[in-house]
Amino acid sequence: MIKPDAVADGNTGAIIKMIEEAGFRIVAMKKVKLSAETAGKFYEVHAERPFYGELCAYMSSGAIVPMILEKDNAVEDFRKLIGATNPANAEEGTIRKLYAKSIGANAIHGSDSDENAGIEGSFFFAGTEQF
Ligand code: DAT
Ligand code: MG
């Protein structure tokens, strides 16, 4: 999911290019703006963390671009491509190093397990046909 800061800055195309050049196939993609309530549901696992309110406000502050991506070893390889949560710690050449502004406004989300990738894909694309 490309986050509001990156979409607002006009970095959607550059980030999609990096994703495709890294060997991911885009299975599903759209551009939407979440309500704070829907953003809160997406990040429910973080509900007890001190930054949850800030996270929900930020994730509903502008348009996002969620995608379902396909690749061998996709979760691990995508986490490598996006880099560390805090861009100050992200490796050179990663999406967050290039485009993230801060630990909160960090340009992109990646699922942390195959199970969560399935849950998060359904969150945005339930009822649609994948091709
Ligand atoms: P990641 O997005 O790398 O999987 P995470 O799952 O730990 O990181 O946290 C989810 C998002 O919450 C993260 O992308 C940005 C925000 N976040 C995490 N830690 C934060 C912090 N200390 N302060 C503000 N926002 C934070
Ligand atoms: Mg996470």
mmCIF file with all atom_site columns, C-alpha atoms and ligand atoms in Angstrom:
data_model
loop_
_atom_site.group_PDB
_atom_site.id
_atom_site.type_symbol
_atom_site.label_atom_id
_atom_site.label_alt_id
_atom_site.label_comp_id
_atom_site.label_asym_id
_atom_site.label_entity_id
_atom_site.label_seq_id
_atom_site.pdbx_PDB_ins_code
_atom_site.Cartn_x
_atom_site.Cartn_y
_atom_site.Cartn_z
_atom_site.occupancy
_atom_site.B_iso_or_equiv
_atom_site.pdbx_formal_charge
_atom_site.auth_seq_id
_atom_site.auth_comp_id
_atom_site.auth_asym_id
_atom_site.auth_atom_id
_atom_site.pdbx_PDB_model_num
ATOM   1   C  CA  . MET A 1 1   ? 0.000   0.000   0.000   1.00 0.00 ? 1   MET A CA  1
ATOM   2   C  CA  . ILE A 1 2   ? 1.445   3.332   -1.062  1.00 0.00 ? 2   ILE A CA  1
ATOM   3   C  CA  . LYS A 1 3   ? 0.705   5.727   1.818   1.00 0.00 ? 3   LYS A CA  1
ATOM   4   C  CA  . PRO A 1 4   ? -0.731  9.284   1.726   1.00 0.00 ? 4   PRO A CA  1
ATOM   5   C  CA  . ASP A 1 5   ? 2.592   11.155  1.870   1.00 0.00 ? 5   ASP A CA  1
ATOM   6   C  CA  . ALA A 1 6   ? 3.972   9.333   -1.190  1.00 0.00 ? 6   ALA A CA  1
ATOM   7   C  CA  . VAL A 1 7   ? 0.726   9.616   -3.160  1.00 0.00 ? 7   VAL A CA  1
ATOM   8   C  CA  . ALA A 1 8   ? 0.388   13.336  -2.363  1.00 0.00 ? 8   ALA A CA  1
ATOM   9   C  CA  . ASP A 1 9   ? 3.995   13.971  -3.403  1.00 0.00 ? 9   ASP A CA  1
ATOM   10  C  CA  . GLY A 1 10  ? 3.416   12.398  -6.828  1.00 0.00 ? 10  GLY A CA  1
ATOM   11  C  CA  . ASN A 1 11  ? 5.638   9.396   -6.134  1.00 0.00 ? 11  ASN A CA  1
ATOM   12  C  CA  . THR A 1 12  ? 3.039   6.722   -6.993  1.00 0.00 ? 12  THR A CA  1
ATOM   13  C  CA  . GLY A 1 13  ? 4.449   6.053   -10.462 1.00 0.00 ? 13  GLY A CA  1
ATOM   14  C  CA  . ALA A 1 14  ? 8.090   5.926   -9.338  1.00 0.00 ? 14  ALA A CA  1
ATOM   15  C  CA  . ILE A 1 15  ? 7.222   3.494   -6.537  1.00 0.00 ? 15  ILE A CA  1
ATOM   16  C  CA  . ILE A 1 16  ? 5.164   1.242   -8.829  1.00 0.00 ? 16  ILE A CA  1
ATOM   17  C  CA  . LYS A 1 17  ? 8.124   1.206   -11.244 1.00 0.00 ? 17  LYS A CA  1
ATOM   18  C  CA  . MET A 1 18  ? 10.448  0.053   -8.439  1.00 0.00 ? 18  MET A CA  1
ATOM   19  C  CA  . ILE A 1 19  ? 7.967   -2.652  -7.430  1.00 0.00 ? 19  ILE A CA  1
ATOM   20  C  CA  . GLU A 1 20  ? 7.651   -4.008  -10.981 1.00 0.00 ? 20  GLU A CA  1
ATOM   21  C  CA  . GLU A 1 21  ? 11.404  -3.791  -11.643 1.00 0.00 ? 21  GLU A CA  1
ATOM   22  C  CA  . ALA A 1 22  ? 11.966  -5.838  -8.474  1.00 0.00 ? 22  ALA A CA  1
ATOM   23  C  CA  . GLY A 1 23  ? 9.973   -8.651  -10.062 1.00 0.00 ? 23  GLY A CA  1
ATOM   24  C  CA  . PHE A 1 24  ? 6.558   -8.293  -8.443  1.00 0.00 ? 24  PHE A CA  1
ATOM   25  C  CA  . ARG A 1 25  ? 3.438   -8.822  -10.519 1.00 0.00 ? 25  ARG A CA  1
ATOM   26  C  CA  . ILE A 1 26  ? 0.567   -6.445  -9.732  1.00 0.00 ? 26  ILE A CA  1
ATOM   27  C  CA  . VAL A 1 27  ? -2.474  -8.674  -9.242  1.00 0.00 ? 27  VAL A CA  1
ATOM   28  C  CA  . ALA A 1 28  ? -4.843  -5.928  -8.036  1.00 0.00 ? 28  ALA A CA  1
ATOM   29  C  CA  . MET A 1 29  ? -4.533  -2.165  -7.543  1.00 0.00 ? 29  MET A CA  1
ATOM   30  C  CA  . LYS A 1 30  ? -6.746  0.867   -6.868  1.00 0.00 ? 30  LYS A CA  1
ATOM   31  C  CA  . LYS A 1 31  ? -6.633  4.410   -5.456  1.00 0.00 ? 31  LYS A CA  1
ATOM   32  C  CA  . VAL A 1 32  ? -8.910  5.154   -2.489  1.00 0.00 ? 32  VAL A CA  1
ATOM   33  C  CA  . LYS A 1 33  ? -9.199  7.441   0.527   1.00 0.00 ? 33  LYS A CA  1
ATOM   34  C  CA  . LEU A 1 34  ? -10.007 5.712   3.813   1.00 0.00 ? 34  LEU A CA  1
ATOM   35  C  CA  . SER A 1 35  ? -12.112 7.109   6.629   1.00 0.00 ? 35  SER A CA  1
ATOM   36  C  CA  . ALA A 1 36  ? -10.332 7.236   10.010  1.00 0.00 ? 36  ALA A CA  1
ATOM   37  C  CA  . GLU A 1 37  ? -12.612 4.402   11.109  1.00 0.00 ? 37  GLU A CA  1
ATOM   38  C  CA  . THR A 1 38  ? -11.630 2.163   8.183   1.00 0.00 ? 38  THR A CA  1
ATOM   39  C  CA  . ALA A 1 39  ? -7.943  3.013   8.651   1.00 0.00 ? 39  ALA A CA  1
ATOM   40  C  CA  . GLY A 1 40  ? -8.404  2.033   12.303  1.00 0.00 ? 40  GLY A CA  1
ATOM   41  C  CA  . LYS A 1 41  ? -9.760  -1.358  11.257  1.00 0.00 ? 41  LYS A CA  1
ATOM   42  C  CA  . PHE A 1 42  ? -6.839  -1.969  8.908   1.00 0.00 ? 42  PHE A CA  1
ATOM   43  C  CA  . TYR A 1 43  ? -4.346  -1.223  11.705  1.00 0.00 ? 43  TYR A CA  1
ATOM   44  C  CA  . GLU A 1 44  ? -6.361  -2.865  14.495  1.00 0.00 ? 44  GLU A CA  1
ATOM   45  C  CA  . VAL A 1 45  ? -3.318  -4.971  15.522  1.00 0.00 ? 45  VAL A CA  1
ATOM   46  C  CA  . HIS A 1 46  ? -1.655  -1.717  16.600  1.00 0.00 ? 46  HIS A CA  1
ATOM   47  C  CA  . ALA A 1 47  ? -4.663  -0.477  18.619  1.00 0.00 ? 47  ALA A CA  1
ATOM   48  C  CA  . GLU A 1 48  ? -2.752  -0.614  21.922  1.00 0.00 ? 48  GLU A CA  1
ATOM   49  C  CA  . ARG A 1 49  ? 0.342   1.166   20.621  1.00 0.00 ? 49  ARG A CA  1
ATOM   50  C  CA  . PRO A 1 50  ? 0.819   4.822   21.658  1.00 0.00 ? 50  PRO A CA  1
ATOM   51  C  CA  . PHE A 1 51  ? 0.914   6.066   18.058  1.00 0.00 ? 51  PHE A CA  1
ATOM   52  C  CA  . TYR A 1 52  ? -2.358  4.373   16.988  1.00 0.00 ? 52  TYR A CA  1
ATOM   53  C  CA  . GLY A 1 53  ? -4.434  7.593   16.946  1.00 0.00 ? 53  GLY A CA  1
ATOM   54  C  CA  . GLU A 1 54  ? -1.777  9.419   14.956  1.00 0.00 ? 54  GLU A CA  1
ATOM   55  C  CA  . LEU A 1 55  ? -1.477  6.444   12.577  1.00 0.00 ? 55  LEU A CA  1
ATOM   56  C  CA  . CYS A 1 56  ? -5.235  6.329   11.875  1.00 0.00 ? 56  CYS A CA  1
ATOM   57  C  CA  . ALA A 1 57  ? -5.396  10.105  11.344  1.00 0.00 ? 57  ALA A CA  1
ATOM   58  C  CA  . TYR A 1 58  ? -2.427  9.984   8.998   1.00 0.00 ? 58  TYR A CA  1
ATOM   59  C  CA  . MET A 1 59  ? -3.640  6.943   7.025   1.00 0.00 ? 59  MET A CA  1
ATOM   60  C  CA  . SER A 1 60  ? -6.983  8.682   6.415   1.00 0.00 ? 60  SER A CA  1
ATOM   61  C  CA  . SER A 1 61  ? -5.421  12.067  5.565   1.00 0.00 ? 61  SER A CA  1
ATOM   62  C  CA  . GLY A 1 62  ? -5.216  11.464  1.812   1.00 0.00 ? 62  GLY A CA  1
ATOM   63  C  CA  . ALA A 1 63  ? -5.456  8.929   -0.976  1.00 0.00 ? 63  ALA A CA  1
ATOM   64  C  CA  . ILE A 1 64  ? -3.621  5.612   -0.780  1.00 0.00 ? 64  ILE A CA  1
ATOM   65  C  CA  . VAL A 1 65  ? -2.873  2.977   -3.414  1.00 0.00 ? 65  VAL A CA  1
ATOM   66  C  CA  . PRO A 1 66  ? -3.374  -0.576  -2.099  1.00 0.00 ? 66  PRO A CA  1
ATOM   67  C  CA  . MET A 1 67  ? -2.161  -3.480  -4.225  1.00 0.00 ? 67  MET A CA  1
ATOM   68  C  CA  . ILE A 1 68  ? -2.007  -7.239  -4.184  1.00 0.00 ? 68  ILE A CA  1
ATOM   69  C  CA  . LEU A 1 69  ? 1.436   -8.325  -5.368  1.00 0.00 ? 69  LEU A CA  1
ATOM   70  C  CA  . GLU A 1 70  ? 2.691   -11.719 -6.433  1.00 0.00 ? 70  GLU A CA  1
ATOM   71  C  CA  . LYS A 1 71  ? 6.235   -13.111 -6.391  1.00 0.00 ? 71  LYS A CA  1
ATOM   72  C  CA  . ASP A 1 72  ? 8.146   -16.061 -4.981  1.00 0.00 ? 72  ASP A CA  1
ATOM   73  C  CA  . ASN A 1 73  ? 9.126   -15.203 -1.399  1.00 0.00 ? 73  ASN A CA  1
ATOM   74  C  CA  . ALA A 1 74  ? 7.030   -12.046 -1.789  1.00 0.00 ? 74  ALA A CA  1
ATOM   75  C  CA  . VAL A 1 75  ? 6.659   -10.984 1.861   1.00 0.00 ? 75  VAL A CA  1
ATOM   76  C  CA  . GLU A 1 76  ? 10.352  -11.138 2.697   1.00 0.00 ? 76  GLU A CA  1
ATOM   77  C  CA  . ASP A 1 77  ? 11.497  -9.681  -0.616  1.00 0.00 ? 77  ASP A CA  1
ATOM   78  C  CA  . PHE A 1 78  ? 8.991   -6.813  -0.381  1.00 0.00 ? 78  PHE A CA  1
ATOM   79  C  CA  . ARG A 1 79  ? 10.081  -5.962  3.161   1.00 0.00 ? 79  ARG A CA  1
ATOM   80  C  CA  . LYS A 1 80  ? 13.657  -5.745  1.799   1.00 0.00 ? 80  LYS A CA  1
ATOM   81  C  CA  . LEU A 1 81  ? 12.521  -3.504  -1.063  1.00 0.00 ? 81  LEU A CA  1
ATOM   82  C  CA  . ILE A 1 82  ? 10.653  -1.107  1.244   1.00 0.00 ? 82  ILE A CA  1
ATOM   83  C  CA  . GLY A 1 83  ? 13.319  -0.888  3.973   1.00 0.00 ? 83  GLY A CA  1
ATOM   84  C  CA  . ALA A 1 84  ? 13.145  -0.226  7.711   1.00 0.00 ? 84  ALA A CA  1
ATOM   85  C  CA  . THR A 1 85  ? 10.058  1.354   9.323   1.00 0.00 ? 85  THR A CA  1
ATOM   86  C  CA  . ASN A 1 86  ? 12.083  4.428   10.287  1.00 0.00 ? 86  ASN A CA  1
ATOM   87  C  CA  . PRO A 1 87  ? 13.574  5.872   7.082   1.00 0.00 ? 87  PRO A CA  1
ATOM   88  C  CA  . ALA A 1 88  ? 16.584  7.041   9.104   1.00 0.00 ? 88  ALA A CA  1
ATOM   89  C  CA  . ASN A 1 89  ? 17.457  3.340   9.460   1.00 0.00 ? 89  ASN A CA  1
ATOM   90  C  CA  . ALA A 1 90  ? 16.439  2.272   5.929   1.00 0.00 ? 90  ALA A CA  1
ATOM   91  C  CA  . GLU A 1 91  ? 19.112  0.987   3.566   1.00 0.00 ? 91  GLU A CA  1
ATOM   92  C  CA  . GLU A 1 92  ? 20.163  2.979   0.495   1.00 0.00 ? 92  GLU A CA  1
ATOM   93  C  CA  . GLY A 1 93  ? 18.017  2.246   -2.536  1.00 0.00 ? 93  GLY A CA  1
ATOM   94  C  CA  . THR A 1 94  ? 14.961  1.154   -0.557  1.00 0.00 ? 94  THR A CA  1
ATOM   95  C  CA  . ILE A 1 95  ? 11.580  2.791   -1.156  1.00 0.00 ? 95  ILE A CA  1
ATOM   96  C  CA  . ARG A 1 96  ? 11.471  4.254   2.344   1.00 0.00 ? 96  ARG A CA  1
ATOM   97  C  CA  . LYS A 1 97  ? 15.029  5.605   2.107   1.00 0.00 ? 97  LYS A CA  1
ATOM   98  C  CA  . LEU A 1 98  ? 14.101  7.331   -1.152  1.00 0.00 ? 98  LEU A CA  1
ATOM   99  C  CA  . TYR A 1 99  ? 10.569  8.523   -0.384  1.00 0.00 ? 99  TYR A CA  1
ATOM   100 C  CA  . ALA A 1 100 ? 9.621   8.322   3.321   1.00 0.00 ? 100 ALA A CA  1
ATOM   101 C  CA  . LYS A 1 101 ? 9.495   11.527  5.353   1.00 0.00 ? 101 LYS A CA  1
ATOM   102 C  CA  . SER A 1 102 ? 9.396   10.124  8.902   1.00 0.00 ? 102 SER A CA  1
ATOM   103 C  CA  . ILE A 1 103 ? 8.665   6.972   10.896  1.00 0.00 ? 103 ILE A CA  1
ATOM   104 C  CA  . GLY A 1 104 ? 4.949   7.758   10.624  1.00 0.00 ? 104 GLY A CA  1
ATOM   105 C  CA  . ALA A 1 105 ? 4.781   9.144   7.082   1.00 0.00 ? 105 ALA A CA  1
ATOM   106 C  CA  . ASN A 1 106 ? 6.912   6.337   5.697   1.00 0.00 ? 106 ASN A CA  1
ATOM   107 C  CA  . ALA A 1 107 ? 5.639   6.080   2.107   1.00 0.00 ? 107 ALA A CA  1
ATOM   108 C  CA  . ILE A 1 108 ? 4.633   2.439   1.952   1.00 0.00 ? 108 ILE A CA  1
ATOM   109 C  CA  . HIS A 1 109 ? 3.181   -0.515  3.846   1.00 0.00 ? 109 HIS A CA  1
ATOM   110 C  CA  . GLY A 1 110 ? 4.133   -4.153  3.353   1.00 0.00 ? 110 GLY A CA  1
ATOM   111 C  CA  . SER A 1 111 ? 2.445   -7.193  4.878   1.00 0.00 ? 111 SER A CA  1
ATOM   112 C  CA  . ASP A 1 112 ? 4.537   -8.969  7.512   1.00 0.00 ? 112 ASP A CA  1
ATOM   113 C  CA  . SER A 1 113 ? 3.446   -12.587 6.811   1.00 0.00 ? 113 SER A CA  1
ATOM   114 C  CA  . ASP A 1 114 ? 1.683   -14.654 4.162   1.00 0.00 ? 114 ASP A CA  1
ATOM   115 C  CA  . GLU A 1 115 ? -1.303  -14.935 6.498   1.00 0.00 ? 115 GLU A CA  1
ATOM   116 C  CA  . ASN A 1 116 ? -1.562  -11.163 6.949   1.00 0.00 ? 116 ASN A CA  1
ATOM   117 C  CA  . ALA A 1 117 ? -1.026  -10.614 3.218   1.00 0.00 ? 117 ALA A CA  1
ATOM   118 C  CA  . GLY A 1 118 ? -4.163  -12.703 2.632   1.00 0.00 ? 118 GLY A CA  1
ATOM   119 C  CA  . ILE A 1 119 ? -6.137  -10.814 5.285   1.00 0.00 ? 119 ILE A CA  1
ATOM   120 C  CA  . GLU A 1 120 ? -4.964  -7.390  4.073   1.00 0.00 ? 120 GLU A CA  1
ATOM   121 C  CA  . GLY A 1 121 ? -5.578  -8.258  0.409   1.00 0.00 ? 121 GLY A CA  1
ATOM   122 C  CA  . SER A 1 122 ? -9.142  -9.264  1.251   1.00 0.00 ? 122 SER A CA  1
ATOM   123 C  CA  . PHE A 1 123 ? -9.576  -6.044  3.257   1.00 0.00 ? 123 PHE A CA  1
ATOM   124 C  CA  . PHE A 1 124 ? -9.222  -3.996  0.077   1.00 0.00 ? 124 PHE A CA  1
ATOM   125 C  CA  . PHE A 1 125 ? -10.213 -6.396  -2.696  1.00 0.00 ? 125 PHE A CA  1
ATOM   126 C  CA  . ALA A 1 126 ? -12.837 -8.768  -1.272  1.00 0.00 ? 126 ALA A CA  1
ATOM   127 C  CA  . GLY A 1 127 ? -15.424 -9.616  -3.864  1.00 0.00 ? 127 GLY A CA  1
ATOM   128 C  CA  . THR A 1 128 ? -13.212 -8.725  -6.826  1.00 0.00 ? 128 THR A CA  1
ATOM   129 C  CA  . GLU A 1 129 ? -11.783 -11.192 -9.267  1.00 0.00 ? 129 GLU A CA  1
ATOM   130 C  CA  . GLN A 1 130 ? -8.007  -11.605 -9.346  1.00 0.00 ? 130 GLN A CA  1
ATOM   131 C  CA  . PHE A 1 131 ? -6.334  -12.136 -12.706 1.00 0.00 ? 131 PHE A CA  1
HETATM 132 P  P1  . DAT B 2 .   ? 6.006   -1.515  9.380   1.00 0.00 ? 1   DAT B P1  1
HETATM 133 O  O1  . DAT B 2 .   ? 5.122   -0.551  8.612   1.00 0.00 ? 1   DAT B O1  1
HETATM 134 O  O2  . DAT B 2 .   ? 7.443   -1.374  8.988   1.00 0.00 ? 1   DAT B O2  1
HETATM 135 O  O3  . DAT B 2 .   ? 5.514   -2.937  9.311   1.00 0.00 ? 1   DAT B O3  1
HETATM 136 P  P2  . DAT B 2 .   ? 4.951   -1.444  12.095  1.00 0.00 ? 1   DAT B P2  1
HETATM 137 O  O4  . DAT B 2 .   ? 4.075   -2.576  11.687  1.00 0.00 ? 1   DAT B O4  1
HETATM 138 O  O5  . DAT B 2 .   ? 5.783   -1.626  13.331  1.00 0.00 ? 1   DAT B O5  1
HETATM 139 O  O6  . DAT B 2 .   ? 5.952   -1.053  10.914  1.00 0.00 ? 1   DAT B O6  1
HETATM 140 O  O7  . DAT B 2 .   ? 4.092   -0.135  12.326  1.00 0.00 ? 1   DAT B O7  1
HETATM 141 C  C1  . DAT B 2 .   ? 3.032   0.179   11.432  1.00 0.00 ? 1   DAT B C1  1
HETATM 142 C  C2  . DAT B 2 .   ? 3.092   1.648   11.087  1.00 0.00 ? 1   DAT B C2  1
HETATM 143 O  O8  . DAT B 2 .   ? 2.871   2.417   12.261  1.00 0.00 ? 1   DAT B O8  1
HETATM 144 C  C3  . DAT B 2 .   ? 4.461   2.133   10.570  1.00 0.00 ? 1   DAT B C3  1
HETATM 145 O  O9  . DAT B 2 .   ? 4.621   1.891   9.195   1.00 0.00 ? 1   DAT B O9  1
HETATM 146 C  C4  . DAT B 2 .   ? 4.399   3.589   10.885  1.00 0.00 ? 1   DAT B C4  1
HETATM 147 C  C5  . DAT B 2 .   ? 3.654   3.620   12.207  1.00 0.00 ? 1   DAT B C5  1
HETATM 148 N  N1  . DAT B 2 .   ? 4.599   3.626   13.339  1.00 0.00 ? 1   DAT B N1  1
HETATM 149 C  C6  . DAT B 2 .   ? 5.344   2.568   13.777  1.00 0.00 ? 1   DAT B C6  1
HETATM 150 N  N2  . DAT B 2 .   ? 6.099   2.925   14.814  1.00 0.00 ? 1   DAT B N2  1
HETATM 151 C  C7  . DAT B 2 .   ? 5.838   4.237   15.051  1.00 0.00 ? 1   DAT B C7  1
HETATM 152 C  C8  . DAT B 2 .   ? 6.321   5.206   15.989  1.00 0.00 ? 1   DAT B C8  1
HETATM 153 N  N3  . DAT B 2 .   ? 7.221   4.881   16.934  1.00 0.00 ? 1   DAT B N3  1
HETATM 154 N  N4  . DAT B 2 .   ? 5.811   6.468   15.908  1.00 0.00 ? 1   DAT B N4  1
HETATM 155 C  C9  . DAT B 2 .   ? 4.893   6.809   14.974  1.00 0.00 ? 1   DAT B C9  1
HETATM 156 N  N5  . DAT B 2 .   ? 4.400   5.938   14.052  1.00 0.00 ? 1   DAT B N5  1
HETATM 157 C  C10 . DAT B 2 .   ? 4.870   4.681   14.086  1.00 0.00 ? 1   DAT B C10 1
HETATM 158 MG MG  . MG  B 3 .   ? 3.856   -3.884  10.079  1.00 0.00 ? 2   MG  B MG  1
#
